[in-house]
Tab-separated table of C-alpha atoms and ligand atoms in Angstrom:
chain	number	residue	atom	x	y	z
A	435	UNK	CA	410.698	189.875	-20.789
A	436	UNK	CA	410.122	192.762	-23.018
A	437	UNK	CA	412.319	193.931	-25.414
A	438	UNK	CA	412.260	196.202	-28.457
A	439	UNK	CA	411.203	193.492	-32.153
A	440	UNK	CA	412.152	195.070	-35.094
A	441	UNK	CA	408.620	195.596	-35.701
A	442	UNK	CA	408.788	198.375	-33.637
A	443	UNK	CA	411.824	200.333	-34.875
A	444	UNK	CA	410.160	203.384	-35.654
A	445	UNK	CA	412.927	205.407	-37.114
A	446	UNK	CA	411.211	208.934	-36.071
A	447	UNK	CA	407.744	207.924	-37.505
A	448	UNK	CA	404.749	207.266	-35.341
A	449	UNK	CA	404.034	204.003	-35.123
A	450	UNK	CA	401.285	202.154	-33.002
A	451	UNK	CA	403.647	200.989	-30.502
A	452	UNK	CA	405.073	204.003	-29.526
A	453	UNK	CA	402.065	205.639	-29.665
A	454	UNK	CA	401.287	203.273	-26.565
A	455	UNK	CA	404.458	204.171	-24.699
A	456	UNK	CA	403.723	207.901	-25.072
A	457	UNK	CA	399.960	207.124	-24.000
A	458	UNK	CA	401.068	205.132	-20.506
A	459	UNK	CA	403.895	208.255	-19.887
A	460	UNK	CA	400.907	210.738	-20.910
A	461	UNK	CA	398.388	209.040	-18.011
A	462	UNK	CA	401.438	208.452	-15.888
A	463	UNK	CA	402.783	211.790	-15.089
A	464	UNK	CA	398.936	213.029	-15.736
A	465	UNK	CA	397.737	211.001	-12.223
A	466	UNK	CA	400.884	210.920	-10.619
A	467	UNK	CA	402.932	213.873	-11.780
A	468	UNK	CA	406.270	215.015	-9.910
A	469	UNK	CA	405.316	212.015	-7.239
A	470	UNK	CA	406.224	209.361	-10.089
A	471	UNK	CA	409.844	210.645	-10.198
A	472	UNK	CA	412.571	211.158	-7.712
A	473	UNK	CA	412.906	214.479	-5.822
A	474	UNK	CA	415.674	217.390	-7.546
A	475	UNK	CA	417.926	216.481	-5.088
A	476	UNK	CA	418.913	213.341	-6.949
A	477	UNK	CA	419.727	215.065	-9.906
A	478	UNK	CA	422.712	217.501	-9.765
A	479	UNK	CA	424.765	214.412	-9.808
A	480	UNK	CA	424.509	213.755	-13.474
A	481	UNK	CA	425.738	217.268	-13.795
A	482	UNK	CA	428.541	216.722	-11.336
A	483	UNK	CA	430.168	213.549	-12.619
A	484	UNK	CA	429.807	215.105	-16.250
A	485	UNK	CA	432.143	217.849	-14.911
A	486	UNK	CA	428.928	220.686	-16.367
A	487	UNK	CA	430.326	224.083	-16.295
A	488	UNK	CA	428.558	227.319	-16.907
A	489	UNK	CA	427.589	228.168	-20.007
A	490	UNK	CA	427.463	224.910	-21.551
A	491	UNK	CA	424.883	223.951	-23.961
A	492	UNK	CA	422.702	220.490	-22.544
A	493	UNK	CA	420.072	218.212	-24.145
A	494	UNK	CA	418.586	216.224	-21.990
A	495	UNK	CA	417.341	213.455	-23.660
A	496	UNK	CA	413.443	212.204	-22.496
A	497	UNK	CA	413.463	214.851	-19.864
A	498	UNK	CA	410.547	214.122	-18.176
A	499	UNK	CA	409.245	216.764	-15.743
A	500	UNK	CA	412.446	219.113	-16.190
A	501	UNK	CA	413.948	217.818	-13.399
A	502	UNK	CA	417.602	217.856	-14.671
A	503	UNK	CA	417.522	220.893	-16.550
A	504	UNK	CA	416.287	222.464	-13.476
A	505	UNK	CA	419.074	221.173	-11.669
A	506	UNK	CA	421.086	223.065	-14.555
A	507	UNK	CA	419.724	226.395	-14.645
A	508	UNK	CA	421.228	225.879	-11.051
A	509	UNK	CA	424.436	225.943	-12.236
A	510	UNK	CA	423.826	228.099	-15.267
A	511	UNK	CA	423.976	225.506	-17.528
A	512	UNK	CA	421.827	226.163	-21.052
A	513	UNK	CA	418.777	223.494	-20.332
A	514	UNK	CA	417.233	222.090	-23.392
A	515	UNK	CA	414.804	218.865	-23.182
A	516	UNK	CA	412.724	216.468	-25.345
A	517	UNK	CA	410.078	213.696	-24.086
A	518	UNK	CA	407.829	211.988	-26.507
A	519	UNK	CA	405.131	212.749	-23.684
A	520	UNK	CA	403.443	216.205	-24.223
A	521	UNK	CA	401.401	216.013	-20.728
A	522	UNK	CA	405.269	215.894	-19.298
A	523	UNK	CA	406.688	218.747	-21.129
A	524	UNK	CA	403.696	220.790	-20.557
A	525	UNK	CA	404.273	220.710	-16.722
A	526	UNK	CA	408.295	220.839	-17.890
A	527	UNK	CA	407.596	224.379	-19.421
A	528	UNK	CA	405.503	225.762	-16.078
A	529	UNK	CA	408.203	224.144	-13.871
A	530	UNK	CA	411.856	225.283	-15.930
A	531	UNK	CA	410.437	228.736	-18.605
A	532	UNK	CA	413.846	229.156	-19.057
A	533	UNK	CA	414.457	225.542	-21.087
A	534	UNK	CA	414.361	225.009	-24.536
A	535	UNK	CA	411.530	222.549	-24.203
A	536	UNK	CA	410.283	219.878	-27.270
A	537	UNK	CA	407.648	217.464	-27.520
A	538	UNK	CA	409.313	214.704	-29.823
A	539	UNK	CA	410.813	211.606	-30.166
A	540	UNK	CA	414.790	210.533	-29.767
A	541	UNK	CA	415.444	208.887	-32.892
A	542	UNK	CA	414.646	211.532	-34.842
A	543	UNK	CA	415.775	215.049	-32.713
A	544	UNK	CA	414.711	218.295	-34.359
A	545	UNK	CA	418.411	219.771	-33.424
A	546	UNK	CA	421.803	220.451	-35.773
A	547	UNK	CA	424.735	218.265	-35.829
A	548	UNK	CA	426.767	219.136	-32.952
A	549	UNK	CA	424.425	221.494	-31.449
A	550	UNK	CA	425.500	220.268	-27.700
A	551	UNK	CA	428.189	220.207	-25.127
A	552	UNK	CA	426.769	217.481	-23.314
A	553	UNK	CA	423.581	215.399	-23.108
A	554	UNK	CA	422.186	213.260	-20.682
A	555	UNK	CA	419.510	210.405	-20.904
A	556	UNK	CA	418.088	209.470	-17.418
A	557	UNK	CA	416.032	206.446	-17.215
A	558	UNK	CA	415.034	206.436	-20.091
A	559	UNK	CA	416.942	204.185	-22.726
A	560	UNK	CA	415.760	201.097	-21.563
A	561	UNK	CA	412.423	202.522	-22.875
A	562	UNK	CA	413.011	203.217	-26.353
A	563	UNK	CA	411.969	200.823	-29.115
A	564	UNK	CA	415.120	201.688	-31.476
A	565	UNK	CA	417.874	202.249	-29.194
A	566	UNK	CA	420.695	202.216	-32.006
A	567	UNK	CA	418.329	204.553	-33.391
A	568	UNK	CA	418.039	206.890	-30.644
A	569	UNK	CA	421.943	206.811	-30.086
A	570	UNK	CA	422.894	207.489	-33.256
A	571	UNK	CA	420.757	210.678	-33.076
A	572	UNK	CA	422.427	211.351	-29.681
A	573	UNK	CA	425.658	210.864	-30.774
A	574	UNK	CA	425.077	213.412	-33.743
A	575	UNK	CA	423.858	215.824	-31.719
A	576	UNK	CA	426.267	216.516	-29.421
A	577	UNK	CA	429.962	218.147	-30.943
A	578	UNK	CA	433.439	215.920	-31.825
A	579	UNK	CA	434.600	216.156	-28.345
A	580	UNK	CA	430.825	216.060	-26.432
A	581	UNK	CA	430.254	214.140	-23.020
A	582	UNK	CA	427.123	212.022	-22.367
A	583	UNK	CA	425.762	210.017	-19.298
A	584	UNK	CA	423.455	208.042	-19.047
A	585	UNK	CA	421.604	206.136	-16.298
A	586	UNK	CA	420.397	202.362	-16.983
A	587	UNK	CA	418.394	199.575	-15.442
A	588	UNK	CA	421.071	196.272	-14.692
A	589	UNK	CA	419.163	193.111	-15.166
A	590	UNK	CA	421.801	191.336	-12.870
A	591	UNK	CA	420.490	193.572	-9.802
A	592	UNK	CA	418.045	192.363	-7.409
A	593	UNK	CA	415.706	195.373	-7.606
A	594	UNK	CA	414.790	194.887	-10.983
A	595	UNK	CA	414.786	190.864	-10.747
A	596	UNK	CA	411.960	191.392	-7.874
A	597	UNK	CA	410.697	194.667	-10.038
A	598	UNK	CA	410.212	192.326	-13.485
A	599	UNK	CA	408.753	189.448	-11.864
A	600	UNK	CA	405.870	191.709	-9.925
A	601	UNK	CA	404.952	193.677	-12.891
A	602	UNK	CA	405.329	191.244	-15.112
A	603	UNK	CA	403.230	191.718	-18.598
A	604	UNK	CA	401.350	194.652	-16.931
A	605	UNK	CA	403.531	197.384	-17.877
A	606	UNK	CA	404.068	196.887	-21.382
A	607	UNK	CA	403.163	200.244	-22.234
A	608	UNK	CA	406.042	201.199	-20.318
A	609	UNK	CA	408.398	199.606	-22.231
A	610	UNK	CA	410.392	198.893	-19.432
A	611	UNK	CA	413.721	196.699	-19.904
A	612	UNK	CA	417.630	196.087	-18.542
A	613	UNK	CA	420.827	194.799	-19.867
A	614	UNK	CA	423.618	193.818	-18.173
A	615	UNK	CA	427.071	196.336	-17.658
A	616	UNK	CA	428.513	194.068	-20.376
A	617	UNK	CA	425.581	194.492	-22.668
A	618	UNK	CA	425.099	198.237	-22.118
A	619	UNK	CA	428.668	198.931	-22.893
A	620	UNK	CA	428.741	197.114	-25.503
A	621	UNK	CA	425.745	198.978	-27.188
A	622	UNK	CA	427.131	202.260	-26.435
A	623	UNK	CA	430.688	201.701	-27.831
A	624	UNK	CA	428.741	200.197	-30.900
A	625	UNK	CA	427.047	203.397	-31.339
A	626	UNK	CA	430.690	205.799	-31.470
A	627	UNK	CA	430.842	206.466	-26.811
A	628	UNK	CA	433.788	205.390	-24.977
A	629	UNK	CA	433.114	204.960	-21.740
A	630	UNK	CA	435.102	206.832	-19.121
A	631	UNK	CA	433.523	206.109	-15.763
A	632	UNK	CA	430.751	203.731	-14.058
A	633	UNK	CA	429.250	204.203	-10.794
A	634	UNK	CA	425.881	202.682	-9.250
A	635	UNK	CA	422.989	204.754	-9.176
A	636	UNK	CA	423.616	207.483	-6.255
A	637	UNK	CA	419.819	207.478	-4.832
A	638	UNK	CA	420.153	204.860	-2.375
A	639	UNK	CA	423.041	206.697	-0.623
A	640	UNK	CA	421.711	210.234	-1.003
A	641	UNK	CA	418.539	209.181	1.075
A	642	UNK	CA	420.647	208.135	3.715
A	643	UNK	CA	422.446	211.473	3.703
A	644	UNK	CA	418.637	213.076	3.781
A	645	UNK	CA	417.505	210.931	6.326
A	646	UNK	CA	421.186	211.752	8.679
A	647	UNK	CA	420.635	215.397	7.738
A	648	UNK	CA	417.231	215.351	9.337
A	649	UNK	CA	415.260	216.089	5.976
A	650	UNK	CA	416.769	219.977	5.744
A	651	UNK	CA	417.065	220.377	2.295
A	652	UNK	CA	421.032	220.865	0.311
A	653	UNK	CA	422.270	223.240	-1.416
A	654	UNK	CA	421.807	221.758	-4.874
A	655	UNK	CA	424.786	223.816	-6.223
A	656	UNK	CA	427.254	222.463	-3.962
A	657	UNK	CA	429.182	219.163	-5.259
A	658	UNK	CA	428.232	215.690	-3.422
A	659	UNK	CA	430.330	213.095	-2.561
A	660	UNK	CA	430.256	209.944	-5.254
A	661	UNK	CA	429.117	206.404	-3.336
A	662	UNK	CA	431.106	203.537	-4.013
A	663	UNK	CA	429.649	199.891	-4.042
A	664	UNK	CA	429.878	198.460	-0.383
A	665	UNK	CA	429.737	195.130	-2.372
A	666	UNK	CA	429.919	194.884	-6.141
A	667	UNK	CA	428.929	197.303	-8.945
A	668	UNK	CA	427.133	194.335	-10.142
A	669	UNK	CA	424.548	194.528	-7.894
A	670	UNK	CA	423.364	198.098	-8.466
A	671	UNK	CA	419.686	198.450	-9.161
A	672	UNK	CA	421.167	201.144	-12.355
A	673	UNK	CA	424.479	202.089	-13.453
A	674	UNK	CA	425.566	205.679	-14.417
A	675	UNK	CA	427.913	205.826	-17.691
A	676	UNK	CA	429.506	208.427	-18.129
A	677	UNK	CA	430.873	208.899	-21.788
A	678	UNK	CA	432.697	210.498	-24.404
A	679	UNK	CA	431.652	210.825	-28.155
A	680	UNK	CA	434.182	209.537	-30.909
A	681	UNK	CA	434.000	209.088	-34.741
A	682	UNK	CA	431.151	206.135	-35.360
A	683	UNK	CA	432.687	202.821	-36.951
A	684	UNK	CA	431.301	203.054	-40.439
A	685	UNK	CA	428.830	200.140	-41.533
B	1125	LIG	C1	411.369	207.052	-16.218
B	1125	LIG	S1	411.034	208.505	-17.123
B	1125	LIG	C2	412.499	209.474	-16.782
B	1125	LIG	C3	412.282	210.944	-16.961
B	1125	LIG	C4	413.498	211.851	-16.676
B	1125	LIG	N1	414.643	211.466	-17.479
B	1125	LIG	C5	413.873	211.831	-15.215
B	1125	LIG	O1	414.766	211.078	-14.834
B	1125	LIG	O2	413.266	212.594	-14.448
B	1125	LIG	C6	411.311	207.989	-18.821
B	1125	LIG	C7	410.980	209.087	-19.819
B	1125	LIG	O3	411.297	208.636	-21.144
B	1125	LIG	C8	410.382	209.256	-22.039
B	1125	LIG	N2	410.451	208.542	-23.335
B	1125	LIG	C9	410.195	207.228	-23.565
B	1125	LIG	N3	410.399	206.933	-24.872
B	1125	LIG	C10	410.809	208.086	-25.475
B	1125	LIG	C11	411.193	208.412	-26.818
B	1125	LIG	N4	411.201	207.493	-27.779
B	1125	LIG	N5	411.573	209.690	-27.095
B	1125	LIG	C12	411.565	210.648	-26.115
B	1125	LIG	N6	411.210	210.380	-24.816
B	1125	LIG	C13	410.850	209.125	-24.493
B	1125	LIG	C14	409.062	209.130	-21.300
B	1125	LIG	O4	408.041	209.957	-21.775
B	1125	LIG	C15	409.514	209.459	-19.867
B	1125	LIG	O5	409.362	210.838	-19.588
């Protein structure tokens, strides 16, 4: 099982382990590139169910390839993104000029108190090593009233039972790691979010709406409809939270 040890709560600085992580993203997206993620139609979703409008201000939060903010500019949202891996944001910058793009870290953003309207973290925050850390930088970030979703692995779901058990030690360097719904809401109400929706993760269904639609490609501006669970949240491979900052309990 991996998991973040308090050994490797970095608190912004660089330490060895998360130089690793940013190494295995760096050689990831290096060999594999945009084939290592999912396609832009899976991601004006986030923006939907956050209710984006033009205009707003958005950080995505380990951004990856720019596929989100892309997905933004769509919709005339302001894109700004941060990945710890510079080989991602330098295909980021060739594939969205128009972001705001940063090579850093999330627990220690190079942005003002309150400087967004909404951020989004997609995949991504089973991967950090400090994730009270990176949420308390999240939470600053956005204003008093900012929204927030998130996507996350469920360690309750098949996928990533099967997923754990084949990879096993081997991807390490990933960081990779889940939580149950219980666990993850508990973390992000810990950290000042109240959650105000969960759905599964939407990719499953919108493949079958590719596949019915004979692979002609959506208008990405248009709203979707939202899948339910046939059977039980539960089982979803990831959950989307969507959130809304409030004051942090004090210490
Ligand atoms: C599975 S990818 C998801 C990328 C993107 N959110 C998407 O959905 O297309 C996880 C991303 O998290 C980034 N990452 C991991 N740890 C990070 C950290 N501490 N700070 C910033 N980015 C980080 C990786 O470089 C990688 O791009």
């Amino acid at each position: 099982m991996l998991a973040s040890s308090p050994r490797d709560a970095s608190h912004g600085r660089v330490t060895e382990r998360q130089t690793e992580v940013a190494a295995w993203f760096d050689r990831t997206y290096q060999t594999a590139g945009f084939k290592y993620l999912r396609p832009i139609e899976a991601y004006p979703i986030f923006l939907q169910l956050l209710d984006g409008k033009p205009g707003e201000r958005l950080l995505d939060v380990a951004c990856g390839l720019g596929l989100l903010l892309k997905a933004a500019t769509l919709r005339d949202i302001q894109p700004t993104g941060i990945d710890i891996s510079a080989a991602a944001i330098e295909i980021a910058q060739r594939f969205v000029p128009q972001a705001d793009l940063r090579v850093g870290n999330v627990e220690q953003l190079p942005f003002a108190d309150g400087a967004f309207d909404m951020l989004t973290c997609i995949g991504a925050l089973e991967r950090f090593l400090d994730r009270e850390r990176a949420l308390q930088e999240m939470h600053r970030v956005l204003t008093p009233t900012g929204r927030m979703c998130v996507m996350v692995r469920n360690a309750q779901g098949v996928g990533w039972k099967v997923w754990r058990k084949w990879l096993g030690q081997q991807n390490h360097t990933g960081h990779q790691d889940a939580k149950t719904l219980e666990q993850w809401r508990a973390l992000l109400e810990s950290q000042g979010f109240d959650v105000q929706g969960v759905y599964m993760d939407q990719w499953g269904r919108q493949k079958l709406r590719r596949l019915l639609r004979g692979f002609r490609p959506r208008d990405l501006t248009q709203p979707e409809p939202v899948a339910r669970p046939l059977l039980s949240l539960r089982l979803a491979y990831e959950f989307i939270l969507i959130l809304r900052k409030r004051e942090r309990p004090t210490a």
